[in-house]
PDB file of C-alpha atoms in Angstrom:
ATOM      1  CA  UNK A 555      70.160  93.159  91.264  1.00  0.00           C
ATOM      2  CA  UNK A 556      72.925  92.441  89.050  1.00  0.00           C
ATOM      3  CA  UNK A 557      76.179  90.941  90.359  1.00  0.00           C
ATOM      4  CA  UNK A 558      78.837  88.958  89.834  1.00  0.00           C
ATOM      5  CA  UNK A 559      80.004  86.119  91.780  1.00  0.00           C
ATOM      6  CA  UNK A 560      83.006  83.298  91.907  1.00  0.00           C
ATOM      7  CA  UNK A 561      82.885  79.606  92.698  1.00  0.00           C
ATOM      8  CA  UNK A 562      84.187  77.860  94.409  1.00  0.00           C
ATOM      9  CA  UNK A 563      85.502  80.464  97.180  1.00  0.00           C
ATOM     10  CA  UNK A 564      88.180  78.493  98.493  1.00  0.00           C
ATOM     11  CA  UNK A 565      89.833  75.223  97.312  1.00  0.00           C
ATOM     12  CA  UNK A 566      93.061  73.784  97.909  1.00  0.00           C
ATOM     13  CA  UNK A 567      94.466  71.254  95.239  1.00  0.00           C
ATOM     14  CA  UNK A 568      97.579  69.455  94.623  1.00  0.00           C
ATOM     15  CA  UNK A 569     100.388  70.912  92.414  1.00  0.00           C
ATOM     16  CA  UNK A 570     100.326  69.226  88.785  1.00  0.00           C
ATOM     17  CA  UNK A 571      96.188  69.092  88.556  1.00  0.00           C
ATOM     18  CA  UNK A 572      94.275  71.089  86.576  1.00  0.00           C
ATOM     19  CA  UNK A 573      92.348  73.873  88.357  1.00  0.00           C
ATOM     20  CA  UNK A 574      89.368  75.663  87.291  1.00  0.00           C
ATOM     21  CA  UNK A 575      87.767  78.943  88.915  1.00  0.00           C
ATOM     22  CA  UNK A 576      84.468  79.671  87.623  1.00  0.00           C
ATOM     23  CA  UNK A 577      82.952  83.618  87.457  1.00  0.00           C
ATOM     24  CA  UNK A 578      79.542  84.506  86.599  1.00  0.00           C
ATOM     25  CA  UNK A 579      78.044  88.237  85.847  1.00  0.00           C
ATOM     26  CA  UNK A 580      74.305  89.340  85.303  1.00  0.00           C
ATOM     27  CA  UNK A 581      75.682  93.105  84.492  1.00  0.00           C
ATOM     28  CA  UNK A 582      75.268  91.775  80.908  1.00  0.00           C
ATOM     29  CA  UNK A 583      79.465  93.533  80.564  1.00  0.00           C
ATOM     30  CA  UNK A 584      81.421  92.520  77.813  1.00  0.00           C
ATOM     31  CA  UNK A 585      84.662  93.463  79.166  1.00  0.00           C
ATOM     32  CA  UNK A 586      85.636  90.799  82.215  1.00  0.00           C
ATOM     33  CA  UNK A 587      89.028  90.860  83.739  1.00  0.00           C
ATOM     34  CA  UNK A 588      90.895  87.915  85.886  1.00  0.00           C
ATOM     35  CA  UNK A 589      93.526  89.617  88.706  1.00  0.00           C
ATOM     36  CA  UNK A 590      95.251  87.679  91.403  1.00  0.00           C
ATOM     37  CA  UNK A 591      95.785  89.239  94.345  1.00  0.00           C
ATOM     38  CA  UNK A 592      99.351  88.826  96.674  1.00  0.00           C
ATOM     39  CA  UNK A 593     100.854  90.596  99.330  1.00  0.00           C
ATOM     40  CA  UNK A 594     103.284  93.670  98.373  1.00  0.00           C
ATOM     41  CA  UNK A 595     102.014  93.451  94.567  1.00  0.00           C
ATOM     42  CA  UNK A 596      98.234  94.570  94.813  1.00  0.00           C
ATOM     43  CA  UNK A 597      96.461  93.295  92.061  1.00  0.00           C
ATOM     44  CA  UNK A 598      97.831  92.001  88.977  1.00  0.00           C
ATOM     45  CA  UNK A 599      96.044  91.185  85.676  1.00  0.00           C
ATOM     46  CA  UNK A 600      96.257  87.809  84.764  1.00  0.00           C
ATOM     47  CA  UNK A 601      93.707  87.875  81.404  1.00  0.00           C
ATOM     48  CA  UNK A 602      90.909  89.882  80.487  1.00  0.00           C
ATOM     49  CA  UNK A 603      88.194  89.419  77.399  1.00  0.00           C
ATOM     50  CA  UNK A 604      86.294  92.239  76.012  1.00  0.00           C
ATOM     51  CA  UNK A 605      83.622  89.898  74.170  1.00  0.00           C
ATOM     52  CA  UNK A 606      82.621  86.356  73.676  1.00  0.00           C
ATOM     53  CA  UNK A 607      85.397  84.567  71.615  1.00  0.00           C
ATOM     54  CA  UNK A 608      87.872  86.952  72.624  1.00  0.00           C
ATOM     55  CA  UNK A 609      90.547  86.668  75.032  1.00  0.00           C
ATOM     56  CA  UNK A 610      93.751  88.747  75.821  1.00  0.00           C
ATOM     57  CA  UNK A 611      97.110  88.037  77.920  1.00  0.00           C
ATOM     58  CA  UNK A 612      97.710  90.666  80.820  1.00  0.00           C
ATOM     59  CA  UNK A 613     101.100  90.735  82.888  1.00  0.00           C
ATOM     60  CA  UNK A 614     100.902  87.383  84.560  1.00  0.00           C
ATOM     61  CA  UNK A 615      99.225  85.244  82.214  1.00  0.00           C
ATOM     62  CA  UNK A 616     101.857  82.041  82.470  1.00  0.00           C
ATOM     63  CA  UNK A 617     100.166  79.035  83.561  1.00  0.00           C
ATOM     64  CA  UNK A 618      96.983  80.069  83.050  1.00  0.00           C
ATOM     65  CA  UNK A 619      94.447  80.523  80.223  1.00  0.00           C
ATOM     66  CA  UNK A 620      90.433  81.391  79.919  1.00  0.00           C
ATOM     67  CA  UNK A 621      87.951  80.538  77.503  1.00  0.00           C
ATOM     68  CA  UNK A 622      84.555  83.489  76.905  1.00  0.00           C
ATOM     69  CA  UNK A 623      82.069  81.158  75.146  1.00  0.00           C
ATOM     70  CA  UNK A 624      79.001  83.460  76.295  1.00  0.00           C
ATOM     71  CA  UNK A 625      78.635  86.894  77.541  1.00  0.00           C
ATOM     72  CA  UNK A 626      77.922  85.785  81.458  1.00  0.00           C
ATOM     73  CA  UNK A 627      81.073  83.523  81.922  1.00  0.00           C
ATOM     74  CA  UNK A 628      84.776  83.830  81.968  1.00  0.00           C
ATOM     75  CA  UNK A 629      85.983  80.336  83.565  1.00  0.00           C
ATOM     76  CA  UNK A 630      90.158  80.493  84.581  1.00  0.00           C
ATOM     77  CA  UNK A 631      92.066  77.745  84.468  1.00  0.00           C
ATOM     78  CA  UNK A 632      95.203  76.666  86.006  1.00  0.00           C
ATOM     79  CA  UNK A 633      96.705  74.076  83.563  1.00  0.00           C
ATOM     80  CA  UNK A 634      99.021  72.626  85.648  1.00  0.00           C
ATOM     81  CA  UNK A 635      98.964  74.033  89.278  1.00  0.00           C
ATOM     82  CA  UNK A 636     102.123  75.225  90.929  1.00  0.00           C
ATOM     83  CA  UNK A 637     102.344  76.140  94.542  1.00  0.00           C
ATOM     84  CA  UNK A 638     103.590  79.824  93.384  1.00  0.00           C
ATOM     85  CA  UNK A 639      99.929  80.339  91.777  1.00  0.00           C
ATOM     86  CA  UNK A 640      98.770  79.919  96.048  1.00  0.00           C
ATOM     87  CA  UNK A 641      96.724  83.451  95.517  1.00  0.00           C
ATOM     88  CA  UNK A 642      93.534  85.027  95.861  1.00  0.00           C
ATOM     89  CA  UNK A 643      91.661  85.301  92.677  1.00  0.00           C
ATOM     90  CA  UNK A 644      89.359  88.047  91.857  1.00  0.00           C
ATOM     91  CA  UNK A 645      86.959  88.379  88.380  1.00  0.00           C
ATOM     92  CA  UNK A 646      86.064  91.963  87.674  1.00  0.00           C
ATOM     93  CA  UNK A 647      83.479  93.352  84.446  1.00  0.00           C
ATOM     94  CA  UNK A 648      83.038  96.540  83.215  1.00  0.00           C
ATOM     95  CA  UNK A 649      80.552  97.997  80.474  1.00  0.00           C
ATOM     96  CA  UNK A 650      82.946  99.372  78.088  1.00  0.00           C
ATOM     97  CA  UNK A 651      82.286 102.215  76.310  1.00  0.00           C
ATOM     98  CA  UNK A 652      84.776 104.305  78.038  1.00  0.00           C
ATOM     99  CA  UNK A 653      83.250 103.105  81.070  1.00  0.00           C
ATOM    100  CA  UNK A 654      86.496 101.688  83.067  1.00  0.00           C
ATOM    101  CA  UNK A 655      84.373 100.978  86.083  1.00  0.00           C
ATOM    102  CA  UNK A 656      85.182  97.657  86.791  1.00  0.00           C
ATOM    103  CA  UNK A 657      82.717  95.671  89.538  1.00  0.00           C
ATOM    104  CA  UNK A 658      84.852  93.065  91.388  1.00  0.00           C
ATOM    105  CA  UNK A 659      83.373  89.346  92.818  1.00  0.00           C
ATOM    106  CA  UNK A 660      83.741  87.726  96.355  1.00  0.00           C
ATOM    107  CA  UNK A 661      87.032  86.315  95.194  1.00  0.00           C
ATOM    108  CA  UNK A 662      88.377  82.881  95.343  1.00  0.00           C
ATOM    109  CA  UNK A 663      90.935  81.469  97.691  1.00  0.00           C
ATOM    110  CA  UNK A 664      93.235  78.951  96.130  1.00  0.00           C
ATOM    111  CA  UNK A 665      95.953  76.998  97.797  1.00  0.00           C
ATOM    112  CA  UNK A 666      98.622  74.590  95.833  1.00  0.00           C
ATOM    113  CA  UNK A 667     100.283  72.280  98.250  1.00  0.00           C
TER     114      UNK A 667
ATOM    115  CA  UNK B 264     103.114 102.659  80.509  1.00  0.00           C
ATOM    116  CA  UNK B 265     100.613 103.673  82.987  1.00  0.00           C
ATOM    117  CA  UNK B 266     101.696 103.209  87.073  1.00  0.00           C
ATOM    118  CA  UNK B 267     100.223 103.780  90.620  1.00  0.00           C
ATOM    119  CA  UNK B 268     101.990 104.842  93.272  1.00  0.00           C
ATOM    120  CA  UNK B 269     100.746 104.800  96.796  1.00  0.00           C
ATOM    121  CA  UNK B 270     102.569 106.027  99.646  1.00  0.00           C
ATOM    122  CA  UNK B 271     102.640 103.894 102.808  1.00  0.00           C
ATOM    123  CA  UNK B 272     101.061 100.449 102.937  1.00  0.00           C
ATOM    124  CA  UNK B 273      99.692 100.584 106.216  1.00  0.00           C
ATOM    125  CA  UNK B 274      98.461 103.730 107.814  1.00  0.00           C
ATOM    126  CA  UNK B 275      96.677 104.301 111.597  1.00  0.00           C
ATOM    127  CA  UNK B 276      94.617 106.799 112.451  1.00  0.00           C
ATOM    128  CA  UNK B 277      92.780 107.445 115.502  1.00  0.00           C
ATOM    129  CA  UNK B 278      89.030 107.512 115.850  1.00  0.00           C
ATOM    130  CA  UNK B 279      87.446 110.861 114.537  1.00  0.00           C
ATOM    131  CA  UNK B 280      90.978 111.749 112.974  1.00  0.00           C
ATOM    132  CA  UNK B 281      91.493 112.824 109.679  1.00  0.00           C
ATOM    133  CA  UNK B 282      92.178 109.935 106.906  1.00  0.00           C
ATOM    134  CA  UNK B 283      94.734 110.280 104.300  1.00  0.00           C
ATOM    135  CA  UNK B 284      95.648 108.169 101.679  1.00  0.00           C
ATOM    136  CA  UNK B 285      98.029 109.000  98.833  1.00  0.00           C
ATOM    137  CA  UNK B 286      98.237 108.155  95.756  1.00  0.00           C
ATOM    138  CA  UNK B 287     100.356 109.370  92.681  1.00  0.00           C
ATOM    139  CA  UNK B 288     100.415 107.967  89.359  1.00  0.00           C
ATOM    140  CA  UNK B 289     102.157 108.309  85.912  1.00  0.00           C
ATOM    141  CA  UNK B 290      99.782 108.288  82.830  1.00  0.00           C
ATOM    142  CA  UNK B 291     100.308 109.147  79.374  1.00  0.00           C
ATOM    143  CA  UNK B 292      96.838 110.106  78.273  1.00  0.00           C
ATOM    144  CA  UNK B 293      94.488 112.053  80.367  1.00  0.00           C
ATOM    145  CA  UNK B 294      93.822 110.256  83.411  1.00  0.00           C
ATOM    146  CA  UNK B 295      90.697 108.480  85.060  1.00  0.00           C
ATOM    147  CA  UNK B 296      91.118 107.784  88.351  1.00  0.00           C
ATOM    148  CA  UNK B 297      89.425 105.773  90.679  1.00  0.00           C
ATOM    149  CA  UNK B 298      89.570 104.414  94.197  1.00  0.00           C
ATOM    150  CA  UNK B 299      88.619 101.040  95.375  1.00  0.00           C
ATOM    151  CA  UNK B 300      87.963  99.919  99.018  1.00  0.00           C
ATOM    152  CA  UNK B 301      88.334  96.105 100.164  1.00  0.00           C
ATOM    153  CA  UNK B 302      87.037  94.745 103.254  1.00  0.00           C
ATOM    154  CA  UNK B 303      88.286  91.783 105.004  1.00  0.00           C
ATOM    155  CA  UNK B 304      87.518  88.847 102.752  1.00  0.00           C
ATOM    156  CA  UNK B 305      85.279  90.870 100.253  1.00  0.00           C
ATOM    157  CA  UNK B 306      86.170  91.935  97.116  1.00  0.00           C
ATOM    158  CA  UNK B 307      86.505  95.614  95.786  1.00  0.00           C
ATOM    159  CA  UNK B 308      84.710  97.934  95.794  1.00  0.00           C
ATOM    160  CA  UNK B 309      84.204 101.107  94.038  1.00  0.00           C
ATOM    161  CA  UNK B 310      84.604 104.182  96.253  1.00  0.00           C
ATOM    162  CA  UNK B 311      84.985 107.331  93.528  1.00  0.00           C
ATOM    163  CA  UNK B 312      85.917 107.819  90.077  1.00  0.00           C
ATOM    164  CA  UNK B 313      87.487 111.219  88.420  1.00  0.00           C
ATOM    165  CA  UNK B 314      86.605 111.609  84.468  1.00  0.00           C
ATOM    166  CA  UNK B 315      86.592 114.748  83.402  1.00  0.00           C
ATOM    167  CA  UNK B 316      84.833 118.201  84.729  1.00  0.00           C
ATOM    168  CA  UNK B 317      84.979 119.011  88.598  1.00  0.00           C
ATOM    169  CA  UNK B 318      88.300 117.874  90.343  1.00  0.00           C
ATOM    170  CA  UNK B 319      87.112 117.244  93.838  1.00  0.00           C
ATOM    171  CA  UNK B 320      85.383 113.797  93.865  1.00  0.00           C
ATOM    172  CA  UNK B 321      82.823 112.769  96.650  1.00  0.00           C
ATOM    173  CA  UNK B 322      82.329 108.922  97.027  1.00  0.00           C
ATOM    174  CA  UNK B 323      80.597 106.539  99.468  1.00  0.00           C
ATOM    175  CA  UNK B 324      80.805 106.650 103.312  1.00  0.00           C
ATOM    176  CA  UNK B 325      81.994 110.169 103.417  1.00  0.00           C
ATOM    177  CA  UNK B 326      85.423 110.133 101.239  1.00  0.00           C
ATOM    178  CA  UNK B 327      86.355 112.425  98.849  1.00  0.00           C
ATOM    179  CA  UNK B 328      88.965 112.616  96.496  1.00  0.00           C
ATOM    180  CA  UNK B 329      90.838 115.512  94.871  1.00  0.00           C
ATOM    181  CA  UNK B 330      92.297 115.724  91.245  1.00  0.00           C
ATOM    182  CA  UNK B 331      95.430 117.833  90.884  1.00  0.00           C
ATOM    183  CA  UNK B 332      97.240 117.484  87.674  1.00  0.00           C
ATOM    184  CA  UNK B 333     100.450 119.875  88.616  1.00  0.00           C
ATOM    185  CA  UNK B 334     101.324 117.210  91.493  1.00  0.00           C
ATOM    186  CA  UNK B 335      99.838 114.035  89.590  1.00  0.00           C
ATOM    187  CA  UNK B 336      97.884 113.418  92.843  1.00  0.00           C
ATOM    188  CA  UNK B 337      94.566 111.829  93.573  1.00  0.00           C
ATOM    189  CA  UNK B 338      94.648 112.074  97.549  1.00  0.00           C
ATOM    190  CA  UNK B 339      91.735 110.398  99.173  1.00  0.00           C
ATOM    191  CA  UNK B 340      90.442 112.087 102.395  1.00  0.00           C
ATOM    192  CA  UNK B 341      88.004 111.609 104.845  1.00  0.00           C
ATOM    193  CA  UNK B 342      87.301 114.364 107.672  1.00  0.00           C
ATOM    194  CA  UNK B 343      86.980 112.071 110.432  1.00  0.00           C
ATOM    195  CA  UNK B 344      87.777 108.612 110.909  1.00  0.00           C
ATOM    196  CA  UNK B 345      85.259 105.908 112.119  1.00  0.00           C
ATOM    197  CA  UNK B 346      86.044 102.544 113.276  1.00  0.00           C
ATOM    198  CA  UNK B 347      83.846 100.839 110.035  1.00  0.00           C
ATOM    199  CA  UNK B 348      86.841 102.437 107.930  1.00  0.00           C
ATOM    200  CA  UNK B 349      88.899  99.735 108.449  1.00  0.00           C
ATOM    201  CA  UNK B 350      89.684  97.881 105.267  1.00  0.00           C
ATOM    202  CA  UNK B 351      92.184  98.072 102.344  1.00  0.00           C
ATOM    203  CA  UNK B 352      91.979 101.190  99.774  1.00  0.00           C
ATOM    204  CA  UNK B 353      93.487 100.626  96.135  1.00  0.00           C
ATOM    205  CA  UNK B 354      94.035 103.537  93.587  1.00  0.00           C
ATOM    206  CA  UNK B 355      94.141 102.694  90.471  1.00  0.00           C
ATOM    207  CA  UNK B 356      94.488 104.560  86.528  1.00  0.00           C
ATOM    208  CA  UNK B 357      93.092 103.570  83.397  1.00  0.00           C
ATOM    209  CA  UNK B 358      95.838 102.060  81.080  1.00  0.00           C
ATOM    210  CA  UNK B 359      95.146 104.032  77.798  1.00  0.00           C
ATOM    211  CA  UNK B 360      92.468 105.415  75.467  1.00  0.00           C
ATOM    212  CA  UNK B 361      90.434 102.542  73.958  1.00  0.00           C
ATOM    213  CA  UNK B 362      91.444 100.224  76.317  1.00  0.00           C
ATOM    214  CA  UNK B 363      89.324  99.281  79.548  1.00  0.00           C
ATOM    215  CA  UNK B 364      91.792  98.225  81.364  1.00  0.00           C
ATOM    216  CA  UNK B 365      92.904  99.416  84.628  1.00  0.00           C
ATOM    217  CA  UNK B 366      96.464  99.894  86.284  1.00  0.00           C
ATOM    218  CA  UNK B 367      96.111  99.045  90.357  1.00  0.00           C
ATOM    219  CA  UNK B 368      98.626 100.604  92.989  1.00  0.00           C
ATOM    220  CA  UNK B 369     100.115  97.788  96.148  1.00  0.00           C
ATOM    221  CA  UNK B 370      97.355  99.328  98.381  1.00  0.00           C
ATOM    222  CA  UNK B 371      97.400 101.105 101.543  1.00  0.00           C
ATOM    223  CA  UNK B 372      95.745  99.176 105.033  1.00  0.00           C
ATOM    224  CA  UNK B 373      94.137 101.860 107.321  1.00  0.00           C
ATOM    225  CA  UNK B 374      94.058 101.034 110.932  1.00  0.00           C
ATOM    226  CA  UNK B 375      91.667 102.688 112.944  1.00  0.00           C
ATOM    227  CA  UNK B 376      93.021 103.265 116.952  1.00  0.00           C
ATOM    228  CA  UNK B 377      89.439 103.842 119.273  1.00  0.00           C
TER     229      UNK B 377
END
């Protein structure tokens, strides 16, 4: 079955070092999405790609950035971790073509001390 | 801009109760709706989706959904609760034609009482 899935799914890390979440899909999507997920805000679009070699900003995109170099991967990374980016991090994909059904991971955990 | 609104963030119901979630949203094109549920350290998932065509939704696990454009509504309902309900429920819109993105409410957290 297809699926996507997140590793690792929980890491804790110092502020200042360089963080990266890794998310994998076999739904052979070319739109993936990166939210983070915090108490009183829902979820909150961090960046989203809708093919390889293209990325996009969404609404809380400072301090992070994301790479698409194949279809399958869309790897986050935290350039400089703060303890304000202490979230839960979900990747989503969706088919496109009017599709909007996005399919969500396990999630990651991440804690900045 | 697209928004989500959902009314209460934490609602309890009793066992075999009827379940109500609302959710009310702002959209400048025609909307597609959905509903996501989230389990206790799972991610979402998909529960129902409105399109186009017929208004009342069914989903997974016995929800349903209705569609009503006069009140900008998507109420999610389920005729009686069960203890496996338990979780968090998002609504969410899609932001705008051509673009897949989607606009998530805060959530609601339903308590079920036994």
């Amino acid at each position: 079955d297809a699926e996507i899935t997140q590793s690792p799914r929980h890491k804790i890390t110092e502020t200042g070092r360089q963080v990266t979440l890794a998310c994998h899909q076999t739904w052979n999507h070319n739109n993936m999405f990166w939210y983070r997920q915090d108490l009183g805000h829902g979820l909150r679009l961090i960046h989203y790609s809708y093919g390889v070699q293209d990325t996009n900003k969404g609404e809380v995109s400072d301090g992070y950035s994301v790479s698409r170099s194949n279809t399958e991967d869309l790897p986050l990374t935290l350039e400089s971790a703060a303890s304000s980016q202490t979230s839960v991090y979900f990747c989503a994909s969706s088919g496109g073509q009017g599709a909007y059904t996005q399919y969500f991971g396990p999630g990651t955990r991440l804690t900045v001390l | 801009a697209q928004s989500v609104t959902q009314l209460g963030s934490h609602v309890s119901v009793s066992e075999g109760a009827l379940v109500l979630l609302r959710c009310n949203y702002s959209s400048s094109v025609p909307p597609y709706l959905f509903w996501y549920v989230q389990y206790p350290n799972q991610g979402l998932q998909l529960l129902l989706k409105y399109t186009t065509g017929a208004t009342l939704v069914k989903g997974i696990n016995g929800f349903e959904a209705e569609f009503k454009k006069s009140e900008t509504s998507f109420h999610l309902t389920k005729p009686s609760a069960h203890m496996s309900d338990a979780a968090e429920y998002f609504c969410a819109v899609r932001a705008s034609f051509g673009n897949e993105k989607l606009t998530f409410g805060t959530g609601t957290r339903l308590t079920i009482i036994p």
